[in-house]
Coordinates of C-alpha atoms in Angstrom, one line a residue:
X501 CA 0.0 0.0 0.0
X502 CA 2.9 2.3 0.8
X503 CA 4.4 1.8 -2.6
X504 CA 1.1 2.4 -4.3
X505 CA 0.6 5.6 -2.4
X506 CA 4.1 6.7 -3.4
X507 CA 3.4 5.9 -7.0
X508 CA 0.0 7.7 -6.7
X509 CA 1.8 10.8 -5.4
X510 CA 4.5 10.5 -8.1
X511 CA 1.9 10.5 -10.9
X512 CA 0.2 13.5 -9.4
X513 CA 3.5 15.4 -9.2
X514 CA 4.5 14.4 -12.8
X515 CA 1.2 15.7 -14.0
X516 CA 1.8 19.1 -12.3
X517 CA 5.4 19.1 -13.7
X518 CA 4.1 18.6 -17.2
X519 CA 1.6 21.4 -16.8
X520 CA 4.4 23.6 -15.4
X521 CA 6.5 23.3 -18.6
X522 CA 3.6 23.5 -20.9
X523 CA 3.3 19.9 -22.2
X524 CA -0.5 19.5 -22.0
X525 CA -0.6 16.1 -23.8
X526 CA 1.6 14.5 -21.2
X527 CA -0.3 16.1 -18.4
X528 CA -3.6 14.8 -19.8
X529 CA -2.3 11.2 -20.0
X530 CA -1.0 11.4 -16.5
X531 CA -4.2 12.9 -15.3
X532 CA -6.1 9.9 -16.8
X533 CA -3.8 7.5 -14.9
X534 CA -4.3 9.6 -11.8
X535 CA -8.1 9.2 -12.1
X536 CA -7.9 5.4 -12.5
X537 CA -5.7 5.0 -9.5
X538 CA -8.0 7.2 -7.4
X539 CA -11.0 5.2 -8.4
X540 CA -9.3 2.0 -7.4
X541 CA -8.2 3.3 -4.1
X542 CA -11.6 4.6 -3.4
X543 CA -13.2 1.2 -3.9
X544 CA -10.6 -0.8 -1.9
X545 CA -13.1 -1.7 0.7
X546 CA -15.7 -2.9 -1.8
X547 CA -14.5 -5.2 -4.7
X548 CA -12.3 -8.1 -4.1
X549 CA -8.6 -7.4 -3.7
X550 CA -7.8 -9.4 -6.9
X551 CA -9.9 -7.1 -9.0
X552 CA -8.4 -4.0 -7.5
X553 CA -4.9 -5.2 -8.1
X554 CA -5.8 -6.0 -11.8
X555 CA -6.9 -2.5 -12.2
X556 CA -3.7 -1.2 -10.6
X557 CA -1.7 -3.3 -12.9
X558 CA -3.5 -1.8 -15.9
X559 CA -3.0 1.7 -14.5
X560 CA 0.7 0.9 -14.0
X561 CA 0.9 -0.1 -17.6
X562 CA -0.6 3.1 -18.7
X563 CA 1.7 5.1 -16.4
X564 CA 4.7 3.2 -17.8
X565 CA 3.6 3.9 -21.4
X566 CA 3.3 7.6 -20.6
X567 CA 6.7 7.6 -18.8
X568 CA 8.5 5.8 -21.6
X569 CA 6.9 7.5 -24.6
X570 CA 6.5 11.0 -23.4
X571 CA 7.6 13.9 -25.6
X572 CA 9.5 15.3 -22.6
X573 CA 12.3 13.8 -20.6
X574 CA 11.2 12.1 -17.3
X575 CA 13.4 10.8 -14.5
X576 CA 13.2 9.3 -11.1
X577 CA 16.1 9.9 -8.7
X578 CA 17.1 9.4 -5.0
X579 CA 17.0 12.2 -2.6
X580 CA 20.8 12.4 -3.1
X581 CA 20.2 13.0 -6.8
X582 CA 21.2 9.6 -8.2
X583 CA 19.1 8.6 -11.2
X584 CA 17.0 5.5 -10.6
X585 CA 15.2 5.4 -14.0
X586 CA 15.0 7.6 -17.0
X587 CA 12.9 7.5 -20.2
X588 CA 14.0 7.5 -23.8
X589 CA 13.4 11.2 -24.4
X590 CA 15.7 12.1 -21.5
X591 CA 18.4 9.8 -23.0
X592 CA 18.0 11.6 -26.3
X593 CA 18.2 15.0 -24.6
X594 CA 21.4 13.9 -22.8
X595 CA 22.8 12.1 -25.8
X596 CA 23.7 9.0 -23.8
X597 CA 22.3 5.5 -23.4
X598 CA 20.2 4.6 -20.3
X599 CA 23.1 2.5 -18.7
X600 CA 25.4 5.5 -18.8
X601 CA 22.8 7.6 -16.9
X602 CA 21.1 5.4 -14.3
X603 CA 23.2 5.1 -11.1
X604 CA 24.9 8.5 -11.8
X605 CA 24.3 11.8 -10.0
X606 CA 22.6 14.7 -11.8
X607 CA 25.7 16.8 -10.9
X608 CA 27.7 14.8 -13.4
X609 CA 25.6 16.1 -16.2
X610 CA 24.8 19.6 -14.9
X611 CA 26.9 22.6 -16.0
X612 CA 29.2 23.7 -13.2
X613 CA 27.5 27.1 -13.0
X614 CA 24.2 25.5 -12.0
X615 CA 25.4 22.8 -9.5
X616 CA 25.3 25.0 -6.4
X617 CA 21.8 26.3 -7.2
X618 CA 20.4 22.9 -7.9
X619 CA 22.0 21.4 -4.8
X620 CA 20.5 24.1 -2.6
X621 CA 17.1 23.5 -4.1
X622 CA 17.4 19.7 -3.4
X623 CA 18.2 20.5 0.3
X624 CA 15.3 22.9 0.6
X625 CA 12.8 20.3 -0.8
X626 CA 14.1 17.6 1.5
X627 CA 13.8 19.9 4.5
X628 CA 10.3 20.9 3.5
X629 CA 11.2 24.6 2.8
X630 CA 9.9 24.3 -0.8
X631 CA 7.6 21.8 -2.6
X632 CA 9.0 22.0 -6.1
X633 CA 11.7 23.5 -8.2
X634 CA 11.4 25.0 -11.7
X635 CA 14.6 26.1 -13.4
X636 CA 16.3 26.7 -16.7
X637 CA 19.8 25.3 -16.9
X638 CA 22.5 23.8 -19.0
X639 CA 23.4 20.2 -19.0
X640 CA 26.6 18.8 -20.5
X641 CA 26.5 15.8 -22.7
X642 CA 29.2 13.1 -22.6
X643 CA 30.6 14.4 -25.9
X644 CA 31.0 17.9 -24.3
X645 CA 28.2 19.6 -26.1
X646 CA 25.8 21.8 -24.1
X647 CA 22.0 21.6 -24.1
X648 CA 19.6 24.1 -22.4
X649 CA 16.7 22.5 -20.6
X650 CA 13.8 23.6 -18.5
X651 CA 13.5 21.3 -15.4
X652 CA 10.5 20.8 -13.1
X653 CA 11.6 18.8 -10.0
X654 CA 9.4 17.5 -7.2
X655 CA 10.0 15.4 -4.1
X656 CA 7.8 12.3 -3.5
X657 CA 7.2 11.3 0.2
X658 CA 6.0 8.0 1.6
X659 CA 2.9 7.4 3.8
X660 CA 4.9 8.5 6.8
X661 CA 5.9 11.7 5.2
X662 CA 9.6 10.8 4.8
X663 CA 11.4 11.7 1.6
X664 CA 11.3 8.8 -0.8
X665 CA 12.5 9.9 -4.2
X666 CA 12.6 12.8 -6.7
X667 CA 10.8 13.0 -10.0
X668 CA 11.7 15.4 -12.8
X669 CA 10.5 16.5 -16.1
X670 CA 13.0 17.9 -18.7
X671 CA 12.2 19.9 -21.8
X672 CA 14.9 20.7 -24.4
X673 CA 14.8 24.5 -24.9
X674 CA 18.1 24.8 -26.8
X675 CA 16.4 26.1 -29.9
X676 CA 14.5 28.7 -27.9
X677 CA 17.6 29.9 -26.2
X678 CA 19.4 30.2 -29.5
X679 CA 16.5 32.2 -30.9
X680 CA 16.5 34.4 -27.9
X681 CA 20.3 34.9 -28.2
X682 CA 19.9 35.7 -31.9
X683 CA 17.1 38.1 -31.1
X684 CA 19.3 39.9 -28.5
X685 CA 22.2 40.0 -30.9
X686 CA 19.9 41.4 -33.6
X687 CA 18.5 44.0 -31.3
X688 CA 22.1 45.0 -30.3
X689 CA 23.1 45.4 -33.9
X690 CA 19.9 47.3 -34.6
X691 CA 20.6 49.7 -31.7
X692 CA 24.2 50.0 -32.9
X693 CA 23.0 50.9 -36.4
X694 CA 20.6 53.4 -34.9
X695 CA 23.5 55.0 -33.0
X696 CA 25.8 55.0 -36.0
X697 CA 23.1 56.4 -38.4
X698 CA 21.7 58.8 -35.8
X699 CA 18.2 57.4 -36.4
X700 CA 15.7 57.4 -33.5
X701 CA 12.8 55.0 -33.3
X702 CA 9.5 55.8 -31.7
X703 CA 6.1 54.3 -31.1
X704 CA 2.8 55.8 -29.9
X705 CA 0.4 53.4 -28.3
X706 CA -3.0 55.0 -28.9
X707 CA -4.9 52.8 -26.5
X708 CA -2.5 53.3 -23.6
X709 CA -1.9 57.0 -24.6
X710 CA 1.8 56.7 -24.2
X711 CA 4.9 57.1 -26.5
X712 CA 8.0 54.9 -26.4
X713 CA 11.3 56.4 -27.6
X714 CA 14.5 54.7 -28.3
X715 CA 17.7 56.1 -26.6
X716 CA 18.7 57.9 -29.8
X717 CA 15.2 59.4 -30.1
X718 CA 15.3 60.5 -26.4
X719 CA 18.6 62.3 -26.9
X720 CA 17.4 63.8 -30.2
X721 CA 14.2 65.2 -28.7
X722 CA 16.1 66.3 -25.5
X723 CA 13.8 64.1 -23.4
X724 CA 14.7 63.0 -19.9
X725 CA 16.5 59.6 -20.4
X726 CA 14.5 56.5 -19.3
X727 CA 15.4 52.9 -19.5
X728 CA 12.0 51.8 -20.8
X729 CA 11.6 54.9 -23.0
X730 CA 7.9 55.4 -22.0
X731 CA 6.4 58.9 -21.7
X732 CA 2.8 59.9 -21.2
X733 CA 1.0 62.3 -23.5
X734 CA 0.8 64.9 -20.8
X735 CA 4.6 64.7 -20.2
X736 CA 5.3 65.1 -23.9
X737 CA 2.9 68.1 -24.2
X738 CA 4.6 69.8 -21.3
X739 CA 8.0 69.1 -22.8
X740 CA 7.3 70.2 -26.4
X741 CA 5.0 73.1 -25.5
X742 CA 1.4 73.8 -26.6
X743 CA 2.1 75.1 -30.1
X744 CA 4.3 72.3 -31.3
X745 CA 2.1 69.7 -29.5
X746 CA -0.9 71.0 -31.3
X747 CA 0.9 70.7 -34.7
X748 CA 2.1 67.2 -33.9
X749 CA -1.3 66.1 -32.8
X750 CA -2.9 67.4 -36.0
X751 CA -0.3 65.5 -38.2
X752 CA -0.8 62.4 -36.1
X753 CA -4.6 62.6 -36.6
X754 CA -4.1 62.7 -40.3
X755 CA -1.8 59.7 -40.2
X756 CA -4.5 57.7 -38.2
X757 CA -7.0 58.4 -41.0
X758 CA -4.7 56.7 -43.5
X759 CA -2.0 59.0 -44.6
X760 CA 1.6 58.7 -43.6
X761 CA 3.2 60.9 -41.0
X762 CA 6.0 63.3 -42.1
X763 CA 6.8 66.3 -40.1
X764 CA 9.8 68.6 -39.5
X765 CA 9.8 70.6 -36.3
X766 CA 12.1 72.9 -34.4
X767 CA 13.1 72.3 -30.8
X768 CA 14.4 75.1 -28.5
X769 CA 15.7 73.2 -25.5
X770 CA 17.0 74.9 -22.3
X771 CA 20.6 74.5 -23.4
X772 CA 19.9 77.2 -26.1
X773 CA 21.0 75.0 -29.0
X774 CA 18.2 75.0 -31.6
X775 CA 17.5 71.5 -33.1
X776 CA 15.6 70.5 -36.2
X777 CA 14.1 67.1 -36.2
X778 CA 12.3 65.2 -39.0
X779 CA 9.8 62.5 -38.0
X780 CA 8.4 59.9 -40.4
X781 CA 5.9 57.2 -39.5
X782 CA 2.7 55.4 -40.3
X783 CA -0.4 54.0 -38.5
X784 CA -0.7 50.3 -37.8
X785 CA -4.4 49.3 -37.0
X786 CA -5.2 46.9 -34.2
X787 CA -6.7 43.6 -35.4
X788 CA -8.5 43.1 -32.1
X789 CA -10.5 46.3 -32.5
X790 CA -8.2 48.7 -30.6
X791 CA -7.0 52.1 -31.9
X792 CA -3.6 50.6 -32.9
X793 CA -0.3 52.4 -32.8
X794 CA 1.9 54.8 -34.7
X795 CA 5.5 53.7 -35.5
X796 CA 8.2 55.7 -37.0
X797 CA 11.7 57.1 -37.1
X798 CA 13.3 60.5 -36.3
X799 CA 16.3 62.1 -37.9
X800 CA 18.3 65.1 -36.7
X801 CA 18.2 67.4 -39.8
X802 CA 19.8 70.4 -38.0
X803 CA 23.0 70.4 -40.1
X804 CA 20.9 70.1 -43.3
X805 CA 18.6 73.0 -42.2
X806 CA 21.6 75.1 -41.3
X807 CA 23.4 74.4 -44.6
X808 CA 20.2 75.4 -46.5
X809 CA 20.0 78.6 -44.5
X810 CA 23.7 79.3 -45.1
X811 CA 23.2 78.6 -48.8
X812 CA 20.4 81.1 -49.0
X813 CA 22.5 83.7 -47.2
X814 CA 25.4 83.0 -49.5
X815 CA 23.2 83.4 -52.6
X816 CA 21.9 86.7 -51.2
X817 CA 25.4 87.8 -50.6
X818 CA 26.4 86.8 -54.1
X819 CA 23.5 88.8 -55.5
X820 CA 24.7 91.8 -53.4
X821 CA 28.2 91.4 -54.6
X822 CA 27.0 91.0 -58.2
X823 CA 25.0 94.2 -57.9
X824 CA 27.9 96.1 -56.4
X825 CA 30.3 94.7 -59.0
X826 CA 27.9 95.7 -61.8
X827 CA 27.8 99.2 -60.4
X828 CA 31.5 99.3 -60.1
X829 CA 32.1 98.1 -63.6
X830 CA 29.5 100.6 -64.9
X831 CA 31.2 103.4 -62.9
X832 CA 34.6 102.3 -64.3
X833 CA 33.2 102.2 -67.9
X834 CA 31.5 105.6 -67.4
X835 CA 34.6 107.1 -66.0
X836 CA 36.6 105.9 -69.0
X837 CA 34.0 107.1 -71.5
X838 CA 33.5 110.5 -69.8
X839 CA 37.2 111.3 -69.5
X840 CA 37.5 112.0 -73.3
X841 CA 34.6 114.4 -73.6
X842 CA 35.7 116.2 -70.4
X843 CA 39.2 116.5 -71.7
X844 CA 37.8 117.9 -75.0
X845 CA 35.6 120.4 -73.2
X846 CA 38.6 121.5 -71.1
X847 CA 40.7 122.0 -74.2
X848 CA 38.0 124.0 -75.9
X849 CA 37.6 126.2 -72.8
X850 CA 41.4 126.7 -72.7
X851 CA 41.5 127.8 -76.3
X852 CA 38.5 130.2 -75.9
X853 CA 40.2 131.7 -72.9
X854 CA 43.4 132.2 -74.8
X855 CA 41.7 133.8 -77.7
X856 CA 39.8 136.2 -75.4
X857 CA 43.0 137.2 -73.7
X858 CA 44.7 137.9 -77.0
X859 CA 41.9 140.4 -77.8
X860 CA 42.7 142.4 -74.6
X861 CA 39.1 143.7 -74.5
X862 CA 38.0 144.9 -71.0
X863 CA 34.5 143.8 -71.9
X864 CA 35.7 140.2 -72.0
X865 CA 36.8 140.2 -68.3
X866 CA 33.6 138.7 -67.1
X867 CA 33.6 136.1 -69.9
X868 CA 37.2 135.2 -69.0
X869 CA 36.3 134.7 -65.4
X870 CA 33.5 132.4 -66.4
X871 CA 35.8 130.4 -68.7
X872 CA 38.3 130.2 -65.8
X873 CA 35.6 128.6 -63.7
X874 CA 34.6 126.3 -66.5
X875 CA 38.1 125.0 -66.9
X876 CA 38.6 124.6 -63.1
X877 CA 35.3 122.7 -62.7
X878 CA 36.1 120.5 -65.8
X879 CA 39.5 119.6 -64.3
X880 CA 37.9 118.9 -60.9
X881 CA 35.3 116.6 -62.6
X882 CA 38.2 114.8 -64.3
X883 CA 40.0 114.3 -61.0
X884 CA 36.8 112.9 -59.5
X885 CA 36.3 110.5 -62.4
X886 CA 39.9 109.3 -62.3
X887 CA 39.7 108.6 -58.6
X888 CA 36.4 106.8 -59.0
X889 CA 37.8 104.7 -61.8
X890 CA 40.9 103.9 -59.7
X891 CA 38.7 102.9 -56.8
X892 CA 36.5 100.5 -58.9
X893 CA 39.6 99.0 -60.5
X894 CA 41.4 98.4 -57.2
X895 CA 38.3 96.6 -55.8
X896 CA 39.4 96.9 -52.2
X897 CA 39.3 93.1 -51.7
X898 CA 40.3 91.2 -48.6
X899 CA 41.8 87.9 -49.8
X900 CA 42.2 84.9 -47.6
X901 CA 43.5 81.4 -48.1
X902 CA 40.8 79.3 -49.8
X903 CA 40.8 75.7 -50.9
X904 CA 40.4 75.4 -54.7
X905 CA 38.4 72.2 -54.5
X906 CA 35.9 73.9 -52.1
X907 CA 35.6 76.9 -54.4
X908 CA 34.7 74.7 -57.3
X909 CA 32.2 72.6 -55.2
X910 CA 30.4 75.7 -53.9
X911 CA 30.1 77.2 -57.3
X912 CA 28.7 74.0 -58.7
X913 CA 26.2 73.7 -55.8
X914 CA 25.1 77.3 -56.4
X915 CA 23.9 76.5 -59.9
X916 CA 22.9 72.8 -59.3
X917 CA 19.1 73.4 -59.7
X918 CA 19.6 75.3 -62.9
X919 CA 21.9 72.7 -64.4
X920 CA 19.5 69.9 -63.4
X921 CA 16.5 71.7 -64.9
X922 CA 18.4 72.3 -68.1
X923 CA 19.6 68.6 -68.3
X924 CA 23.2 69.6 -68.1
X925 CA 25.8 67.4 -66.5
X926 CA 28.7 69.1 -64.6
X927 CA 31.9 67.1 -64.3
X928 CA 34.6 68.3 -61.9
X929 CA 38.3 67.3 -62.5
X930 CA 40.4 68.9 -59.7
X931 CA 43.9 67.7 -59.0
X932 CA 44.2 66.3 -55.4
X933 CA 47.2 68.5 -54.7
X934 CA 46.0 71.7 -56.3
X935 CA 46.1 73.4 -52.8
X936 CA 44.9 76.9 -52.0
X937 CA 44.7 80.4 -53.5
X938 CA 44.5 83.8 -52.0
X939 CA 41.1 85.2 -52.9
X940 CA 37.9 86.7 -51.5
X941 CA 35.8 83.5 -51.6
X942 CA 32.4 85.0 -52.5
X943 CA 33.8 87.0 -55.4
X944 CA 35.6 84.1 -57.0
X945 CA 32.7 81.7 -56.5
X946 CA 30.5 84.4 -58.2
X947 CA 32.9 84.4 -61.2
X948 CA 32.8 80.6 -61.5
X949 CA 29.1 80.5 -61.0
X950 CA 28.6 83.1 -63.7
X951 CA 30.8 81.2 -66.1
X952 CA 28.8 78.0 -65.4
X953 CA 25.5 79.8 -66.0
X954 CA 26.7 81.2 -69.3
X955 CA 27.8 77.7 -70.4
X956 CA 24.4 76.3 -69.4
X957 CA 22.6 78.9 -71.5
X958 CA 25.0 78.5 -74.4
X959 CA 24.1 74.7 -74.6
X960 CA 20.4 75.0 -74.9
X961 CA 19.2 72.6 -77.6
X962 CA 22.5 70.7 -77.7
X963 CA 22.7 66.9 -77.5
X964 CA 24.4 65.5 -74.4
X965 CA 25.3 68.9 -72.9
X966 CA 27.9 68.8 -70.2
X967 CA 30.4 71.1 -68.5
X968 CA 33.9 70.1 -67.3
X969 CA 35.4 72.2 -64.5
X970 CA 39.1 71.5 -64.0
X971 CA 41.8 72.8 -61.8
X972 CA 45.6 72.4 -62.2
X973 CA 48.5 73.8 -60.2
X974 CA 51.1 75.6 -62.3
X975 CA 54.6 76.9 -61.2
X976 CA 53.2 80.3 -60.1
X977 CA 49.5 80.0 -60.1
X978 CA 46.4 77.8 -60.2
X979 CA 44.6 77.4 -63.5
X980 CA 40.9 76.7 -63.5
X981 CA 39.0 76.0 -66.7
X982 CA 35.3 75.9 -67.5
X983 CA 34.7 74.0 -70.8
X984 CA 31.3 73.3 -72.4
X985 CA 30.1 71.3 -75.3
X986 CA 28.1 74.1 -76.8
X987 CA 28.4 75.7 -80.3
X988 CA 31.4 77.8 -79.2
X989 CA 32.0 81.5 -79.6
X990 CA 32.2 83.0 -83.2
X991 CA 35.7 84.5 -84.0
X992 CA 34.2 87.9 -84.5
X993 CA 32.7 87.9 -81.0
X994 CA 35.6 86.2 -79.2
X995 CA 37.7 89.3 -79.0
X996 CA 34.9 91.4 -77.4
X997 CA 33.3 89.0 -74.9
X998 CA 34.8 90.9 -71.9
X999 CA 33.8 94.3 -73.1
X1000 CA 31.0 96.0 -71.1
X1001 CA 27.6 96.3 -72.7
X1002 CA 28.4 93.7 -75.3
X1003 CA 26.1 90.7 -75.1
X1004 CA 25.0 87.9 -77.5
X1005 CA 21.9 87.4 -75.4
X1006 CA 18.6 88.9 -76.4
X1007 CA 18.0 90.5 -73.0
X1008 CA 21.6 90.7 -71.7
X1009 CA 23.2 93.8 -70.5
X1010 CA 26.7 92.7 -71.4
X1011 CA 28.2 93.3 -67.9
X1012 CA 28.6 89.8 -66.6
X1013 CA 31.9 88.8 -68.2
X1014 CA 33.2 92.3 -67.8
X1015 CA 32.6 92.2 -64.1
X1016 CA 34.2 88.8 -63.9
X1017 CA 37.4 90.0 -65.5
X1018 CA 37.4 93.1 -63.2
X1019 CA 37.1 90.9 -60.1
X1020 CA 39.8 88.4 -61.3
X1021 CA 42.2 91.2 -62.2
X1022 CA 41.6 92.8 -58.8
X1023 CA 42.9 89.5 -57.3
X1024 CA 46.1 89.7 -59.5
X1025 CA 44.8 87.0 -61.8
X1026 CA 43.8 86.6 -65.4
X1027 CA 40.6 85.6 -67.2
X1028 CA 40.5 84.8 -70.9
X1029 CA 38.5 82.7 -73.4
X1030 CA 39.2 80.3 -76.2
X1031 CA 36.9 78.6 -78.7
X1032 CA 38.7 75.9 -80.8
X1033 CA 37.0 75.2 -84.1
X1034 CA 34.4 72.5 -83.9
X1035 CA 34.3 72.6 -80.1
X1036 CA 32.7 74.5 -77.3
X1037 CA 33.9 77.5 -75.4
X1038 CA 36.7 77.3 -72.7
X1039 CA 37.1 80.0 -70.1
X1040 CA 40.5 80.0 -68.3
X1041 CA 40.9 81.6 -64.9
X1042 CA 44.4 81.9 -63.4
X1043 CA 44.8 82.9 -59.8
X1044 CA 48.0 83.3 -57.7
X1045 CA 48.5 80.3 -55.5
X1046 CA 48.5 80.8 -51.7
X1047 CA 52.1 79.5 -51.5
X1048 CA 53.3 82.1 -54.0
X1049 CA 51.5 84.8 -52.1
X1050 CA 53.1 83.6 -48.9
X1051 CA 56.5 83.6 -50.4
X1052 CA 56.0 87.1 -51.8

């Protein structure tokens, strides 16, 4: 009877163990055996003992079938941890035959890191401090390979309550552990990629009314850092302020209705450093009828926004320089053109004054005085014009060391939209060691941009239009060339392309190339044009190198 009671308890505990690790089929079979044994014991006082024992034998057979053919490993062990019997599945998990396991301690197959914990649990169950033990651990096979298992262990006691033996249920969870490790590694790589790319990930749970931000997104939005990344709507509204919160809420509402979310917003955190953030996301409906969630990414676009602002400012400055240069070139041209008639007027006045003096007529005194004033004012006007022309030619530039490659890149960027719209390809060919020149950056970039614009306009209607911008270092200067594949410049026009007010364009003023040459010459350089027969135009720009300037 005592052995039957022990077996009865063992079956009950095995059933509980199977439930603990989630094997419901095994638990159901054990529960059936449990019910049969319970019925037999309940009728002990009624039917003859022989019939009861027959039923117990049948139940024992069912128990043995479940034990041997279970999909999980099952063992019985002494209270010292020595295996008494094991099933086939446990042998398969351990990778050893039954005779290599029975009679051996569980410690021989348990990874060294788990032995102390398991031994402590055994002592606690024997002493009655705990009833069972559920644990994930590694076991070491005889061939040295390691297997992860989930173990449910329980102590069976006899009718007197004394420890009798242990039973255990083992499930191989190696694949699950590998999947978990792969997931952790994937998440680590994903987070590393986020950090490297500066991309923040966020999620808005519409049912919980909370947002979850990755560490990158937290830093990007200057949020107080949290391990779980969870923030309530009220917290975010207080952080972003009412105006930005209302804008974000409106965009999110549109996204929930079916459109994607794409918003760029400005942050003004307490550190005083303005940040621009672009957030892109979409709505994912909830299949269970909830409101779903919004998921997306955030990118810090501060540098891009600042570069755009700087580019606009540079273009405005270029326009200002262009206007000033146009005025200067016009003033220089007017000064040159006015000098001749002023000189002639002065000569005529001098001759008239001399003739009146030869007459020696007192009545001419007043007229002589007026002629004297005329000559003086004409000479004064000439001095003013000469000074103005000298000023416009000198240019009053403030040169600095500038990288040639950067000058070319900035000029190409300035006309990028125009070239793209015209279908023109710009090719840059700058020698790596071309170095620096001493120039005023904005003015030289204006010259290059103007040459590029002229080339684009000259190639309208041409097949495969492209421009090559090259830069080469020469012994005493740097030579930049802008060559196009247009129709070229007619010989009769080539000698006059730099003269003011001469233009081949229908609405042109004829000041662009004249201003360019004035600017280049003010830098101590040269600007000239070539147009080989059957080829496009080539404009050459020579500027003193920074090293030559330093040596001078």
